mmCIF file with all atom_site columns, C-alpha atoms in Angstrom:
data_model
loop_
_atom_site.group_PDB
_atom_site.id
_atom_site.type_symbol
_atom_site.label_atom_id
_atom_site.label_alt_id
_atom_site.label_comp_id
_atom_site.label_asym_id
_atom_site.label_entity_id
_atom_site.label_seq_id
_atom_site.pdbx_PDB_ins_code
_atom_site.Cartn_x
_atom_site.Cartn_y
_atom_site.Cartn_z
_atom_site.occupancy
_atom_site.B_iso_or_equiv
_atom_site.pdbx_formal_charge
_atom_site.auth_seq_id
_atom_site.auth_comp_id
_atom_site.auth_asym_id
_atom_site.auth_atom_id
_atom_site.pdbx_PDB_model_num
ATOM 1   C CA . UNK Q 1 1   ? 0.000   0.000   0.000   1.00 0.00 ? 59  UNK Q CA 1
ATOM 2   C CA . UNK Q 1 2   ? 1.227   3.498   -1.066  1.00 0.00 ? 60  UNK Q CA 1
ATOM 3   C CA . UNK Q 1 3   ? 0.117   6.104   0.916   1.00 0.00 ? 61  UNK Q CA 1
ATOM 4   C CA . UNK Q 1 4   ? 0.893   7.674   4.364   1.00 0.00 ? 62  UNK Q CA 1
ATOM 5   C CA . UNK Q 1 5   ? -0.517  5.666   7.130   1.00 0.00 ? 63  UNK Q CA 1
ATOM 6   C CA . UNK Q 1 6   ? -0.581  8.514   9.326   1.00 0.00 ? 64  UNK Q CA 1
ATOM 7   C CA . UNK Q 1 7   ? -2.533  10.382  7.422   1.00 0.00 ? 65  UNK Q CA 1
ATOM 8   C CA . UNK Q 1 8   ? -5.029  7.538   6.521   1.00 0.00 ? 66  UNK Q CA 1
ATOM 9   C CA . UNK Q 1 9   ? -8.645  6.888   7.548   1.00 0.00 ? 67  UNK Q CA 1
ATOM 10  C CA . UNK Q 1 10  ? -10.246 3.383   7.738   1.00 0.00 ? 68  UNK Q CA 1
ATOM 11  C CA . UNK Q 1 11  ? -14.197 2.876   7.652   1.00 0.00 ? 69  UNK Q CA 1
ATOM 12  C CA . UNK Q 1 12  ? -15.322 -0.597  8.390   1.00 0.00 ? 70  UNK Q CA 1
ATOM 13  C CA . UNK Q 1 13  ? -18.358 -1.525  6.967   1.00 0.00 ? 71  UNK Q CA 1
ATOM 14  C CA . UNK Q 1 14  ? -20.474 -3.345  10.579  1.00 0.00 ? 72  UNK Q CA 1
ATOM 15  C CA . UNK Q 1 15  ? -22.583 -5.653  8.434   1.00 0.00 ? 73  UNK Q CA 1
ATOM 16  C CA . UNK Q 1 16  ? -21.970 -8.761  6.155   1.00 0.00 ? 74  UNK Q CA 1
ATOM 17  C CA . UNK Q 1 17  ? -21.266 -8.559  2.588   1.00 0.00 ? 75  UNK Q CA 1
ATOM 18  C CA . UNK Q 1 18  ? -21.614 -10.569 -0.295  1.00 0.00 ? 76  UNK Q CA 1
ATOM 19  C CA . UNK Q 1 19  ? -17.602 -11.925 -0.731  1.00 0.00 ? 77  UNK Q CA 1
ATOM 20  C CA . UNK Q 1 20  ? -18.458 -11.553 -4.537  1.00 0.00 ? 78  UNK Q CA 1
ATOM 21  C CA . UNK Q 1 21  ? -18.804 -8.056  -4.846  1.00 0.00 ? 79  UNK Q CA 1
ATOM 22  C CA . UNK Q 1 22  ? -16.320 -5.660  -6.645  1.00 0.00 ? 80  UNK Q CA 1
ATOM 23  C CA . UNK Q 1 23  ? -15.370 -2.477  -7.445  1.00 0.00 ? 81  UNK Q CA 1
ATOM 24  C CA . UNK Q 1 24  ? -18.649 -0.987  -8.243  1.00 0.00 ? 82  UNK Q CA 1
ATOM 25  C CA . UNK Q 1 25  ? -20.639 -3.049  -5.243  1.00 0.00 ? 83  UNK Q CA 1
ATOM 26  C CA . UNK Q 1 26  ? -18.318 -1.812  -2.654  1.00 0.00 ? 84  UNK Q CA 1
ATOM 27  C CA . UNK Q 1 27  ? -18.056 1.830   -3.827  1.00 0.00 ? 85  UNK Q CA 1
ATOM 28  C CA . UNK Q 1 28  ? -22.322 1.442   -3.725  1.00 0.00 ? 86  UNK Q CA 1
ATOM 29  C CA . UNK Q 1 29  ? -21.886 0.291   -0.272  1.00 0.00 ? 87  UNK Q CA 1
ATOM 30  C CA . UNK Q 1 30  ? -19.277 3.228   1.054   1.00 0.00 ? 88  UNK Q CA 1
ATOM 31  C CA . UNK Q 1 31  ? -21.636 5.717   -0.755  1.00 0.00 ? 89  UNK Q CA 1
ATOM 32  C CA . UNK Q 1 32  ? -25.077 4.701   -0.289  1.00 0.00 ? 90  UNK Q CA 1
ATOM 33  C CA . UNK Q 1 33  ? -24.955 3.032   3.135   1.00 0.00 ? 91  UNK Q CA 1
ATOM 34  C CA . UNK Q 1 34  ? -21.667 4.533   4.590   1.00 0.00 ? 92  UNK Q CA 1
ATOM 35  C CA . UNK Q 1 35  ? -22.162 7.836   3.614   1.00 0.00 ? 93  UNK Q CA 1
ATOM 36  C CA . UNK Q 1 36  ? -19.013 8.475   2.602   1.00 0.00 ? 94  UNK Q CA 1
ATOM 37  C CA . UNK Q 1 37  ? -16.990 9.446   -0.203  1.00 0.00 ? 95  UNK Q CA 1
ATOM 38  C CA . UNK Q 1 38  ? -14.929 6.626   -1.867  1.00 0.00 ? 96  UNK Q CA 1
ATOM 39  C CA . UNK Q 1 39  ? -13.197 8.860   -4.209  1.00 0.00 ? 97  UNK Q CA 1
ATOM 40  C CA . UNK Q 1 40  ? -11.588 10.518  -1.248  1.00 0.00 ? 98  UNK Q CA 1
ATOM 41  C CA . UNK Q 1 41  ? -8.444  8.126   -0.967  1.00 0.00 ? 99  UNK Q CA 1
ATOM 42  C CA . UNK Q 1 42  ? -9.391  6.452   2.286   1.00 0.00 ? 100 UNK Q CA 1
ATOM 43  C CA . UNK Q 1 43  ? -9.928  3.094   3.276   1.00 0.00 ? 101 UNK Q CA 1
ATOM 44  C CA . UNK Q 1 44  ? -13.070 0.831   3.559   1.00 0.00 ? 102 UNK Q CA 1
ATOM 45  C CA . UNK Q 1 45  ? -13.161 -2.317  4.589   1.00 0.00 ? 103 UNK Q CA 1
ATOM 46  C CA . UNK Q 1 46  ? -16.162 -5.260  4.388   1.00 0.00 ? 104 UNK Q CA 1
ATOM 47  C CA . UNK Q 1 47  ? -16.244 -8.417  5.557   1.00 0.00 ? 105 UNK Q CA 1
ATOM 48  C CA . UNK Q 1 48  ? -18.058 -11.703 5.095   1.00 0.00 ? 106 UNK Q CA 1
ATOM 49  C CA . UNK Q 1 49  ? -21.004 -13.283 6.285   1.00 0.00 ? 107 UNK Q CA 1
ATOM 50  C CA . UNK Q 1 50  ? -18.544 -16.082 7.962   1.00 0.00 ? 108 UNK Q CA 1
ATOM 51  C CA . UNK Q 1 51  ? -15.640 -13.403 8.876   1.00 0.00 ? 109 UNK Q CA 1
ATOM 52  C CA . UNK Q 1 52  ? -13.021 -15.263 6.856   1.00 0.00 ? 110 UNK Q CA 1
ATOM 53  C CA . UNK Q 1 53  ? -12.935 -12.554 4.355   1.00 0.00 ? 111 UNK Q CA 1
ATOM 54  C CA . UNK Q 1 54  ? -12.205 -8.838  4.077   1.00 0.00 ? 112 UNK Q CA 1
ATOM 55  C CA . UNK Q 1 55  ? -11.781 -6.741  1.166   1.00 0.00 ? 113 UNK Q CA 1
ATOM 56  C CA . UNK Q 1 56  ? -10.409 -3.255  0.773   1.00 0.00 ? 114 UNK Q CA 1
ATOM 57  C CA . UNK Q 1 57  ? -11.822 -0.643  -1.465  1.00 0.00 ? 115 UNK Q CA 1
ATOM 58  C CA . UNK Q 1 58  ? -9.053  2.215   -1.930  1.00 0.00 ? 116 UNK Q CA 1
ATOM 59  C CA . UNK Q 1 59  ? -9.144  5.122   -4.974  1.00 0.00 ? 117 UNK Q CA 1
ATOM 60  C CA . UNK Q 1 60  ? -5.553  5.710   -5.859  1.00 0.00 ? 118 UNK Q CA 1
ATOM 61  C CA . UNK Q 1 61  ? -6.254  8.855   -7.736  1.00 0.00 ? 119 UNK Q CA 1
ATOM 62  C CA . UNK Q 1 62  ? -6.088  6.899   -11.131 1.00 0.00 ? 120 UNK Q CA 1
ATOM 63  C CA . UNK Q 1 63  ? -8.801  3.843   -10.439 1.00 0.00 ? 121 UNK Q CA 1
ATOM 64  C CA . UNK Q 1 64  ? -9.642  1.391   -7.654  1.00 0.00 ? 122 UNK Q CA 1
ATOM 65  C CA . UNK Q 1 65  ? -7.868  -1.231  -6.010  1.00 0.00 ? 123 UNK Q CA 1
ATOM 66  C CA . UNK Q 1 66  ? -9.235  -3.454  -3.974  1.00 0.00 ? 124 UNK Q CA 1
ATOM 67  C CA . UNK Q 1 67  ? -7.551  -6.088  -1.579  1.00 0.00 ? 125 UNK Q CA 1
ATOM 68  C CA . UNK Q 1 68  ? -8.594  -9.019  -0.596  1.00 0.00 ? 126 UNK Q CA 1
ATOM 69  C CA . UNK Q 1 69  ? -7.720  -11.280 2.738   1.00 0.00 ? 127 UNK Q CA 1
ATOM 70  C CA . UNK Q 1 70  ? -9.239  -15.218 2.889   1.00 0.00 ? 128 UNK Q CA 1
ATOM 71  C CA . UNK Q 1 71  ? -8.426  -17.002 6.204   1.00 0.00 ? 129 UNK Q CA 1
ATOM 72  C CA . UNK Q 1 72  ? -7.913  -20.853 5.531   1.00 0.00 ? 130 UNK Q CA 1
ATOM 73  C CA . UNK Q 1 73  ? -8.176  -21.033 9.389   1.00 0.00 ? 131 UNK Q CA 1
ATOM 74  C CA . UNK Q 1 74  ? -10.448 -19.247 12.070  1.00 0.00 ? 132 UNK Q CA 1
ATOM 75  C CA . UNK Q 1 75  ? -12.313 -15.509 11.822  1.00 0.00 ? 133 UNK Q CA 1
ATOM 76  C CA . UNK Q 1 76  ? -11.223 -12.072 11.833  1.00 0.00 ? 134 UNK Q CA 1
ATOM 77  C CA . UNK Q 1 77  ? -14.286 -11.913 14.668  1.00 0.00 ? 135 UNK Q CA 1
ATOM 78  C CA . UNK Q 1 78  ? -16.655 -14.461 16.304  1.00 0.00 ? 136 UNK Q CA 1
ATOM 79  C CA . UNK Q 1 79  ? -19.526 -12.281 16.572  1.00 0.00 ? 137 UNK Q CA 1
ATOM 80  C CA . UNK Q 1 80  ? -21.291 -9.871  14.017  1.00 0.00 ? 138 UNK Q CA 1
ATOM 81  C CA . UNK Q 1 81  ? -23.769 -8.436  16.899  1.00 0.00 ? 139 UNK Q CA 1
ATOM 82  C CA . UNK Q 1 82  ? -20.747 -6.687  18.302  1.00 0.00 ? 140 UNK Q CA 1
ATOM 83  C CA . UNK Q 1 83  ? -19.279 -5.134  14.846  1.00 0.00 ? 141 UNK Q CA 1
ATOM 84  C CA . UNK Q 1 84  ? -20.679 -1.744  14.595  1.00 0.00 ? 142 UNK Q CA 1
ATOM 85  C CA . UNK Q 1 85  ? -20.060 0.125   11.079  1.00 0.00 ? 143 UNK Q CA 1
ATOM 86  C CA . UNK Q 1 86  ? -17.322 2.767   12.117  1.00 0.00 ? 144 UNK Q CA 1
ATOM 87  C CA . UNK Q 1 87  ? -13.984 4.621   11.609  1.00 0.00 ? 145 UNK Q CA 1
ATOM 88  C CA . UNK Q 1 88  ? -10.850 3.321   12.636  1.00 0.00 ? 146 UNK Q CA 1
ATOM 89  C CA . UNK Q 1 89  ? -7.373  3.938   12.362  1.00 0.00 ? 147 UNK Q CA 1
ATOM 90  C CA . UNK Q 1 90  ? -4.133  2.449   10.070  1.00 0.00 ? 148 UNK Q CA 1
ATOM 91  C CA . UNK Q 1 91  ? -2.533  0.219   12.897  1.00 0.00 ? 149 UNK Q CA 1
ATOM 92  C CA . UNK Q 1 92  ? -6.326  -1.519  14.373  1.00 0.00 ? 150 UNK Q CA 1
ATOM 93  C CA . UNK Q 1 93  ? -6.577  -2.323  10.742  1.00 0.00 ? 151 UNK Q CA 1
ATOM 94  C CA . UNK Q 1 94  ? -3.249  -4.305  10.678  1.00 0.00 ? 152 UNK Q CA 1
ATOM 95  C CA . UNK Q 1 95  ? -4.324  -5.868  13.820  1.00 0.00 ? 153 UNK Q CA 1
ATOM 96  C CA . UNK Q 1 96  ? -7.347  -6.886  12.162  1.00 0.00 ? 154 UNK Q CA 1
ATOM 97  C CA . UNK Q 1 97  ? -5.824  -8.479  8.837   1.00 0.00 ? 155 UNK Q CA 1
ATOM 98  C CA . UNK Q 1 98  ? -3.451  -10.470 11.494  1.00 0.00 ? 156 UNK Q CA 1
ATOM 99  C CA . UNK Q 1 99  ? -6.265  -11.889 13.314  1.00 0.00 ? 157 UNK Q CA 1
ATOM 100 C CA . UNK Q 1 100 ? -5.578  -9.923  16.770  1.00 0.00 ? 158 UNK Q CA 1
ATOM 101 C CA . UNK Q 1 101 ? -8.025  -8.750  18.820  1.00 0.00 ? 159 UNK Q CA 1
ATOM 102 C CA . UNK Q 1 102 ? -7.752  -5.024  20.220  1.00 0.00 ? 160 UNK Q CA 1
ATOM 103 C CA . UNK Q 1 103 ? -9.471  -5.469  23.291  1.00 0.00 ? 161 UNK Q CA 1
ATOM 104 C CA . UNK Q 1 104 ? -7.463  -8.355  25.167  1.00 0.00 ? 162 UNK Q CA 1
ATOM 105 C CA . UNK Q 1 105 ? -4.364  -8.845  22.755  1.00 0.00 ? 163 UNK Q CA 1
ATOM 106 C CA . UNK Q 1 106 ? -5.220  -12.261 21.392  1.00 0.00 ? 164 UNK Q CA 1
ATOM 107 C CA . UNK Q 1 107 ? -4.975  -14.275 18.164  1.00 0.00 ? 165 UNK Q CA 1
ATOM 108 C CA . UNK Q 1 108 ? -8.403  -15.447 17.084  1.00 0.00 ? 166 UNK Q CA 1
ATOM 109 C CA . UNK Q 1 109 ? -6.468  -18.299 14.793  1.00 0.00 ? 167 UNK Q CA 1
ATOM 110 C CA . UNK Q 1 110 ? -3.220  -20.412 15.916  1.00 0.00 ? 168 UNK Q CA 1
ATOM 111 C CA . UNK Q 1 111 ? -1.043  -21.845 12.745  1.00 0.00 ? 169 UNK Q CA 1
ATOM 112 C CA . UNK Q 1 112 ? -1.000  -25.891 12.648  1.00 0.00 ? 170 UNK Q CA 1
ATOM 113 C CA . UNK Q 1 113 ? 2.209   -26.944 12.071  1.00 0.00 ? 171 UNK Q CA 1
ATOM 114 C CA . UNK Q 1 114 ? 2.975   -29.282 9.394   1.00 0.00 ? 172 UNK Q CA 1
ATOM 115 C CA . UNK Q 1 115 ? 4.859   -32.349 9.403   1.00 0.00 ? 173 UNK Q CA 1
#
């Protein structure tokens, strides 16, 4: 990612979303239901039904670009009644693609080791 982290603002979308929408069904989804402006360089984030997916919806000044995360192994969150849509910050969305929680410091997935 290319841009100044301090400077960055992250909007997390607090409901499930279809895991095959794209460009133009996650810029609906910041405009209509976030009220917000995807065009202004930030970042928004949406998740899964089953929280084993996030993608990233980012305007680069030249087009879209959108990330995507799929956990072979555990959730990003176990429960959707606590997500709320709102803005966070650069580093709880790192936290979030690595599967720790904020609140107690905690992977939510553990690595199997292979033989």
């Amino acid at each position: 990612m290319f841009f100044a982290e301090a400077r960055v603002r992250v909007f997390i979308y607090g409901q499930p979303v279809d895991a095959r929408k794209s460009y133009d069904g996650l810029y609906a989804l910041a405009r209509n239901e976030m009220k917000q402006d995807p065009l202004s360089g930030h970042l928004f984030c949406f998740i899964n039904r089953r929280a084993n997916q996030i993608k990233v919806l980012w305007w680069d000044r030249s087009g879209f670009c959108v990330w995507s995360k799929r956990l072979e192994q555990g959730r990003f969150f176990s429960d959707w009644s606590q997500i709320r849509s709102s803005e966070t910050d650069w580093t709880h969305l790192k936290l979030l693609l690595e599967g720790v929680e904020p609140k107690s410091f905690r992977k939510r997935f553990s690595r199997v080791p292979t033989a």
